[in-house]
């Protein structure tokens, strides 16, 4: 019984890494070595993975759930810098040129991550030219995404920012399973308060915009869930 449990745990760890693009062509032995150095950790929705008061020199590999990375200005306003979806990496990694010491990372859902220390990132990732190049590409895309978010916060209306955020979340999520009765329509599991934080507005304003979009037939609203009925028109509304 114990042996089977251990085998299942090892397979689970390896599967965590197998879902990540940067490890796509590693051998089974290479995957097992990295998996052994990346224990899994679970966070509940709303929990902080790190914050300026609790910095962590680790790399997170997101297996399940979504994570919001954000900064808080001096006047208390929050700016979402990234929404992390399963199968990618994030964290405070000076080695990767990624500084998160002034950032927060919050679990939007119940979240499972694999965690690697600074030493293990250097040993297993940066020493492999294939992986290092892919990490550089990921960080480059994330920087471009951050620049777009900063631009949106200045030039887009609140309604456009909410439409943009919903469109981003819709395109980032995996396709719905065949047994889901609403599988033909993308669903986003967020409260109005969570969406407001992502879009940089108040919950009241967010609710008003969502109701307007629902009245136009773009969305269907339910408690803690938003169903996108017309992705094309929603994208147009994003500007």
CSV table of C-alpha atoms in Angstrom, one decimal:
chain,number,residue,atom,x,y,z
A,1,UNK,CA,0.0,0.0,0.0
A,2,UNK,CA,2.8,2.4,0.9
A,3,UNK,CA,4.7,1.7,-2.3
A,4,UNK,CA,1.6,2.4,-4.4
A,5,UNK,CA,1.0,5.7,-2.6
A,6,UNK,CA,4.6,6.7,-3.1
A,7,UNK,CA,4.3,5.9,-6.8
A,8,UNK,CA,1.1,7.9,-7.1
A,9,UNK,CA,2.7,10.8,-5.4
A,10,UNK,CA,5.7,10.7,-7.8
A,11,UNK,CA,3.4,10.5,-10.8
A,12,UNK,CA,1.4,13.4,-9.6
A,13,UNK,CA,4.6,15.5,-9.1
A,14,UNK,CA,5.8,14.6,-12.6
A,15,UNK,CA,2.4,15.4,-14.1
A,16,UNK,CA,2.6,18.8,-12.6
A,17,UNK,CA,5.7,19.5,-14.6
A,18,UNK,CA,4.5,17.7,-17.7
A,19,UNK,CA,1.8,20.3,-18.1
A,20,UNK,CA,4.3,23.1,-18.4
A,21,UNK,CA,5.6,24.1,-21.9
A,22,UNK,CA,9.1,24.8,-20.8
A,23,UNK,CA,9.6,21.1,-19.9
A,24,UNK,CA,7.9,19.8,-23.1
A,25,UNK,CA,10.9,17.8,-24.5
A,26,UNK,CA,12.6,16.6,-21.3
A,27,UNK,CA,13.3,12.9,-20.7
A,28,UNK,CA,11.4,11.0,-18.0
A,29,UNK,CA,14.6,10.9,-15.9
A,30,UNK,CA,15.1,14.7,-16.3
A,31,UNK,CA,11.4,15.3,-15.3
A,32,UNK,CA,11.7,13.0,-12.3
A,33,UNK,CA,14.8,14.9,-11.1
A,34,UNK,CA,13.1,18.3,-11.4
A,35,UNK,CA,9.9,16.9,-9.8
A,36,UNK,CA,11.8,15.7,-6.8
A,37,UNK,CA,13.1,19.3,-6.3
A,38,UNK,CA,9.6,20.9,-6.7
A,39,UNK,CA,7.3,19.9,-3.9
A,40,UNK,CA,3.6,20.7,-4.3
A,41,UNK,CA,1.8,23.2,-2.1
A,42,UNK,CA,-1.9,24.1,-2.0
A,43,UNK,CA,-3.5,27.5,-1.4
A,44,UNK,CA,-7.1,28.4,-0.9
A,45,UNK,CA,-8.9,31.1,-2.9
A,46,UNK,CA,-8.1,34.5,-1.5
A,47,UNK,CA,-4.8,33.3,0.1
A,48,UNK,CA,-1.6,35.2,-0.6
A,49,UNK,CA,1.3,33.2,-2.1
A,50,UNK,CA,3.6,36.0,-1.4
A,51,UNK,CA,3.6,39.7,-0.5
A,52,UNK,CA,6.0,42.6,0.1
A,53,UNK,CA,5.9,41.7,3.9
A,54,UNK,CA,6.5,38.0,3.2
A,55,UNK,CA,8.9,37.9,0.3
A,56,UNK,CA,10.0,34.5,-1.0
A,57,UNK,CA,13.0,33.6,-3.2
A,58,UNK,CA,11.2,30.8,-5.0
A,59,UNK,CA,9.8,29.9,-8.4
A,60,UNK,CA,6.2,28.8,-8.6
A,61,UNK,CA,5.0,26.4,-11.3
A,62,UNK,CA,1.2,26.7,-11.4
A,63,UNK,CA,-0.6,23.3,-11.8
A,64,UNK,CA,-4.2,24.1,-10.9
A,65,UNK,CA,-6.2,27.3,-10.4
A,66,UNK,CA,-5.5,30.9,-11.3
A,67,UNK,CA,-3.2,33.4,-9.6
A,68,UNK,CA,-3.4,37.2,-9.7
A,69,UNK,CA,-0.2,39.2,-9.4
A,70,UNK,CA,-0.7,42.8,-8.5
A,71,UNK,CA,0.9,46.0,-7.1
A,72,UNK,CA,-0.6,48.6,-4.7
A,73,UNK,CA,0.0,52.3,-5.2
A,74,UNK,CA,0.7,54.7,-2.5
A,75,UNK,CA,-3.0,55.8,-2.5
A,76,UNK,CA,-4.2,52.2,-2.1
A,77,UNK,CA,-5.2,51.5,-5.7
A,78,UNK,CA,-4.3,48.0,-7.0
A,79,UNK,CA,-3.0,47.3,-10.5
A,80,UNK,CA,-3.1,43.8,-11.7
A,81,UNK,CA,0.2,43.0,-13.5
A,82,UNK,CA,-0.6,39.5,-14.5
A,83,UNK,CA,-3.2,36.7,-14.4
A,84,UNK,CA,-1.4,33.4,-14.2
A,85,UNK,CA,-3.1,30.3,-15.7
A,86,UNK,CA,-2.1,26.7,-15.2
A,87,UNK,CA,1.0,25.4,-16.9
A,88,UNK,CA,3.2,28.5,-16.5
A,89,UNK,CA,5.7,29.9,-14.0
A,90,UNK,CA,5.9,33.0,-11.8
A,91,UNK,CA,7.6,34.1,-8.6
A,92,UNK,CA,10.4,36.2,-7.1
A,93,UNK,CA,13.4,35.1,-9.0
A,94,UNK,CA,16.3,37.6,-9.2
A,95,UNK,CA,18.2,35.0,-11.2
A,96,UNK,CA,15.6,35.3,-14.0
A,97,UNK,CA,15.5,39.0,-13.9
A,98,UNK,CA,12.0,38.9,-12.4
A,99,UNK,CA,11.6,41.1,-9.3
A,100,UNK,CA,8.4,40.6,-7.4
A,101,UNK,CA,9.4,42.1,-4.0
A,102,UNK,CA,6.9,45.0,-4.4
A,103,UNK,CA,4.2,42.6,-5.7
A,104,UNK,CA,1.4,40.5,-4.2
A,105,UNK,CA,0.3,37.1,-5.6
A,106,UNK,CA,-3.2,36.0,-4.7
A,107,UNK,CA,-4.9,32.7,-5.4
A,108,UNK,CA,-8.2,33.4,-7.3
A,109,UNK,CA,-9.2,29.8,-6.9
A,110,UNK,CA,-8.1,26.9,-4.8
A,111,UNK,CA,-4.6,26.6,-6.3
A,112,UNK,CA,-1.9,24.0,-6.5
A,113,UNK,CA,1.7,25.0,-7.3
A,114,UNK,CA,5.0,23.2,-7.4
A,115,UNK,CA,7.7,25.3,-5.7
A,116,UNK,CA,11.4,25.5,-6.5
A,117,UNK,CA,14.1,27.2,-4.5
A,118,UNK,CA,16.7,29.6,-6.0
A,119,UNK,CA,19.4,26.9,-5.9
A,120,UNK,CA,17.3,24.4,-7.7
A,121,UNK,CA,16.2,26.9,-10.3
A,122,UNK,CA,19.9,27.5,-11.1
A,123,UNK,CA,20.7,23.8,-11.0
A,124,UNK,CA,17.9,22.4,-13.0
A,125,UNK,CA,16.5,25.2,-15.2
A,126,UNK,CA,19.1,27.9,-16.0
A,127,UNK,CA,21.8,25.3,-16.7
A,128,UNK,CA,19.6,23.9,-19.5
A,129,UNK,CA,19.8,26.1,-22.6
A,130,UNK,CA,16.4,24.8,-23.8
A,131,UNK,CA,14.6,25.7,-20.6
A,132,UNK,CA,16.4,29.0,-20.1
A,133,UNK,CA,15.4,30.2,-23.6
A,134,UNK,CA,11.8,29.3,-22.9
A,135,UNK,CA,11.8,31.1,-19.6
A,136,UNK,CA,13.2,34.2,-21.3
A,137,UNK,CA,10.3,34.1,-23.8
A,138,UNK,CA,7.7,33.7,-21.1
A,139,UNK,CA,9.0,36.7,-19.2
A,140,UNK,CA,9.2,38.7,-22.4
A,141,UNK,CA,5.5,38.0,-23.1
A,142,UNK,CA,4.6,38.9,-19.5
A,143,UNK,CA,6.4,42.2,-19.8
A,144,UNK,CA,4.5,43.0,-23.0
A,145,UNK,CA,1.3,42.1,-21.2
A,146,UNK,CA,2.1,44.4,-18.3
A,147,UNK,CA,2.8,47.3,-20.7
A,148,UNK,CA,-0.6,46.7,-22.3
A,149,UNK,CA,-2.3,46.6,-18.9
A,150,UNK,CA,-0.6,49.9,-18.0
A,151,UNK,CA,-1.8,51.4,-21.3
A,152,UNK,CA,-5.3,50.1,-20.8
A,153,UNK,CA,-5.5,51.6,-17.3
A,154,UNK,CA,-4.7,55.1,-18.7
A,155,UNK,CA,-6.6,55.1,-22.1
A,156,UNK,CA,-9.5,52.7,-21.7
A,157,UNK,CA,-12.8,53.3,-20.0
A,158,UNK,CA,-13.9,51.1,-17.1
A,159,UNK,CA,-16.3,49.2,-19.3
A,160,UNK,CA,-13.6,48.5,-21.9
A,161,UNK,CA,-11.2,47.3,-19.1
A,162,UNK,CA,-13.8,44.9,-17.8
A,163,UNK,CA,-14.5,43.6,-21.3
A,164,UNK,CA,-10.8,43.2,-21.9
A,165,UNK,CA,-10.3,41.4,-18.6
A,166,UNK,CA,-13.2,39.0,-19.4
A,167,UNK,CA,-11.8,38.4,-22.9
A,168,UNK,CA,-8.4,37.6,-21.5
A,169,UNK,CA,-9.7,35.2,-19.0
A,170,UNK,CA,-11.9,33.5,-21.6
A,171,UNK,CA,-9.0,32.9,-24.0
A,172,UNK,CA,-6.7,31.7,-21.2
A,173,UNK,CA,-8.9,29.0,-19.8
A,174,UNK,CA,-8.9,25.4,-21.1
A,175,UNK,CA,-11.9,24.3,-23.3
A,176,UNK,CA,-14.9,23.1,-21.4
A,177,UNK,CA,-15.5,19.4,-21.0
A,178,UNK,CA,-18.0,17.5,-23.1
A,179,UNK,CA,-20.3,16.8,-20.1
A,180,UNK,CA,-20.7,20.5,-19.1
A,181,UNK,CA,-24.3,21.5,-20.1
A,182,UNK,CA,-23.0,25.1,-20.9
A,183,UNK,CA,-19.8,23.9,-22.5
A,184,UNK,CA,-20.5,25.9,-25.7
A,185,UNK,CA,-20.2,29.1,-23.7
A,186,UNK,CA,-17.1,30.0,-21.8
A,187,UNK,CA,-17.5,30.4,-18.0
A,188,UNK,CA,-15.4,32.5,-15.7
A,189,UNK,CA,-15.5,31.7,-12.0
A,190,UNK,CA,-15.1,35.2,-10.4
A,191,UNK,CA,-17.1,37.3,-8.0
A,192,UNK,CA,-17.9,40.9,-9.0
A,193,UNK,CA,-15.4,42.1,-6.4
A,194,UNK,CA,-12.7,39.9,-7.8
A,195,UNK,CA,-13.3,41.1,-11.3
A,196,UNK,CA,-13.4,44.7,-10.2
A,197,UNK,CA,-10.0,44.2,-8.6
A,198,UNK,CA,-8.6,42.8,-11.9
A,199,UNK,CA,-10.0,45.6,-13.9
A,200,UNK,CA,-9.0,48.4,-11.5
A,201,UNK,CA,-12.4,49.7,-10.5
A,202,UNK,CA,-15.0,49.5,-7.7
A,203,UNK,CA,-17.3,46.5,-7.1
A,204,UNK,CA,-20.4,48.8,-7.6
A,205,UNK,CA,-19.2,50.1,-10.9
A,206,UNK,CA,-18.2,46.6,-12.1
A,207,UNK,CA,-21.7,45.3,-11.2
A,208,UNK,CA,-23.3,48.1,-13.2
A,209,UNK,CA,-21.1,47.4,-16.3
A,210,UNK,CA,-21.8,43.7,-16.1
A,211,UNK,CA,-25.5,44.2,-15.9
A,212,UNK,CA,-25.3,46.5,-18.9
A,213,UNK,CA,-23.4,43.8,-20.8
A,214,UNK,CA,-26.0,41.2,-19.7
A,215,UNK,CA,-28.8,43.4,-20.9
A,216,UNK,CA,-27.1,43.5,-24.3
A,217,UNK,CA,-26.9,39.7,-24.4
A,218,UNK,CA,-23.1,39.5,-24.1
A,219,UNK,CA,-23.1,37.8,-20.7
A,220,UNK,CA,-25.2,35.7,-18.3
A,221,UNK,CA,-24.6,36.4,-14.6
A,222,UNK,CA,-24.9,34.0,-11.7
A,223,UNK,CA,-23.5,34.0,-8.2
A,224,UNK,CA,-19.7,33.8,-8.5
A,225,UNK,CA,-19.8,32.9,-12.2
A,226,UNK,CA,-20.0,34.8,-15.5
A,227,UNK,CA,-21.0,33.1,-18.7
A,228,UNK,CA,-19.8,34.7,-21.9
A,229,UNK,CA,-22.6,34.3,-24.4
A,230,UNK,CA,-21.0,36.3,-27.3
A,231,UNK,CA,-17.2,36.4,-27.1
A,232,UNK,CA,-16.9,38.3,-30.5
A,233,UNK,CA,-19.1,41.2,-29.3
A,234,UNK,CA,-17.4,41.2,-25.9
A,235,UNK,CA,-14.0,41.5,-27.7
A,236,UNK,CA,-15.4,44.4,-29.8
A,237,UNK,CA,-16.5,46.1,-26.5
A,238,UNK,CA,-13.0,45.9,-25.2
A,239,UNK,CA,-12.0,48.4,-27.9
